Coordinates of C-alpha atoms in Angstrom, one line a residue:
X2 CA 2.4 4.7 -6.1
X3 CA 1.7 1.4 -8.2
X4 CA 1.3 1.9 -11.6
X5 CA -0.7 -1.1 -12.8
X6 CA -2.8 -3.6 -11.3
X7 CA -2.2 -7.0 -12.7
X8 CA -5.8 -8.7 -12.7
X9 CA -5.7 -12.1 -14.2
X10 CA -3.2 -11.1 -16.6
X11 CA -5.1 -7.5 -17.8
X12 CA -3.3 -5.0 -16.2
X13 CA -5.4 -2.2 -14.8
X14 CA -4.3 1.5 -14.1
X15 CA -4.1 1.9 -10.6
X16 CA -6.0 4.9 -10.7
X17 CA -8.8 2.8 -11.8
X18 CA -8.8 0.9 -8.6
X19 CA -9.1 4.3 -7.0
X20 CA -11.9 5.6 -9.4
X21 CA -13.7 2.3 -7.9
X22 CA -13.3 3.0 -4.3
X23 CA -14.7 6.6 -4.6
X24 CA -17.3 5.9 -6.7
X25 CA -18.4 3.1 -4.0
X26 CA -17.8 5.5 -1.4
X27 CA -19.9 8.1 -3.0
X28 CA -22.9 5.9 -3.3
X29 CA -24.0 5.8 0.4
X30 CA -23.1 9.2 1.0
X31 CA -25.3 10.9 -2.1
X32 CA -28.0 8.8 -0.3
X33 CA -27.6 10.2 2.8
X34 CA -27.6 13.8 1.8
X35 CA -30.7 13.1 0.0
X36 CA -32.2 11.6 3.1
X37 CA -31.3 14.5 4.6
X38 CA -32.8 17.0 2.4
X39 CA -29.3 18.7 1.7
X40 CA -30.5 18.8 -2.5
X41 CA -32.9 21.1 -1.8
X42 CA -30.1 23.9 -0.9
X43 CA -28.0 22.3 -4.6
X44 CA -28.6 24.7 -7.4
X45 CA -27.2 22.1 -9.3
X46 CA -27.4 18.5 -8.7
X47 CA -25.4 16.8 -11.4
X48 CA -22.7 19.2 -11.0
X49 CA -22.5 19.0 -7.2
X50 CA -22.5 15.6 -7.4
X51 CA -19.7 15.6 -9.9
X52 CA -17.7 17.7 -7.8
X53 CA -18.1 15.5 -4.2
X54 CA -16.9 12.4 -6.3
X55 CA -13.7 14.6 -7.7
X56 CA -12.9 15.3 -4.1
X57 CA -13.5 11.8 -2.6
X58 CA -10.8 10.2 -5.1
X59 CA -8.7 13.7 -4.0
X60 CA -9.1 12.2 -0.8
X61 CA -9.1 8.2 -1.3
X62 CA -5.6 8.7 -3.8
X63 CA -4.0 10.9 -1.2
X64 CA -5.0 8.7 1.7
X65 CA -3.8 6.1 0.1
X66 CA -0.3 7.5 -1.4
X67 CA 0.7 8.2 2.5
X68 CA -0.7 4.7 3.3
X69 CA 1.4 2.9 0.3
X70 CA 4.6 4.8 0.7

């Protein structure tokens, strides 16, 4: 795994980069399952959300660790 992310001469975490990527992913998919009237079954929203982003960067930072290596 990189460590840092050399941006212009700030480096970055590298986890950051993944943050980004979930976060993005997340976006269209929250929409979806609002479109789709899943939040009415969500006790609680906030949390639910919180716990989908937590395992898209599981995902995205596993993905990529067997992609990079």
């Amino acid at each position: 795994m990189m460590g840092e992310i050399d941006l212009y001469g700030v480096f970055v975490p590298g986890l950051a980069l993944w943050m980004a990527i979930a976060f993005a992913l997340s976006l269209p998919l929250r929409r979806l399952l609002a479109a789709a009237g899943f939040y009415r079954l969500v006790w609680h929203r906030p949390l639910f959300d919180l716990a989908l982003y937590v395992v898209l960067l599981g995902g995205v930072v596993t993905l990529a660790h067997r992609t990079l290596q």
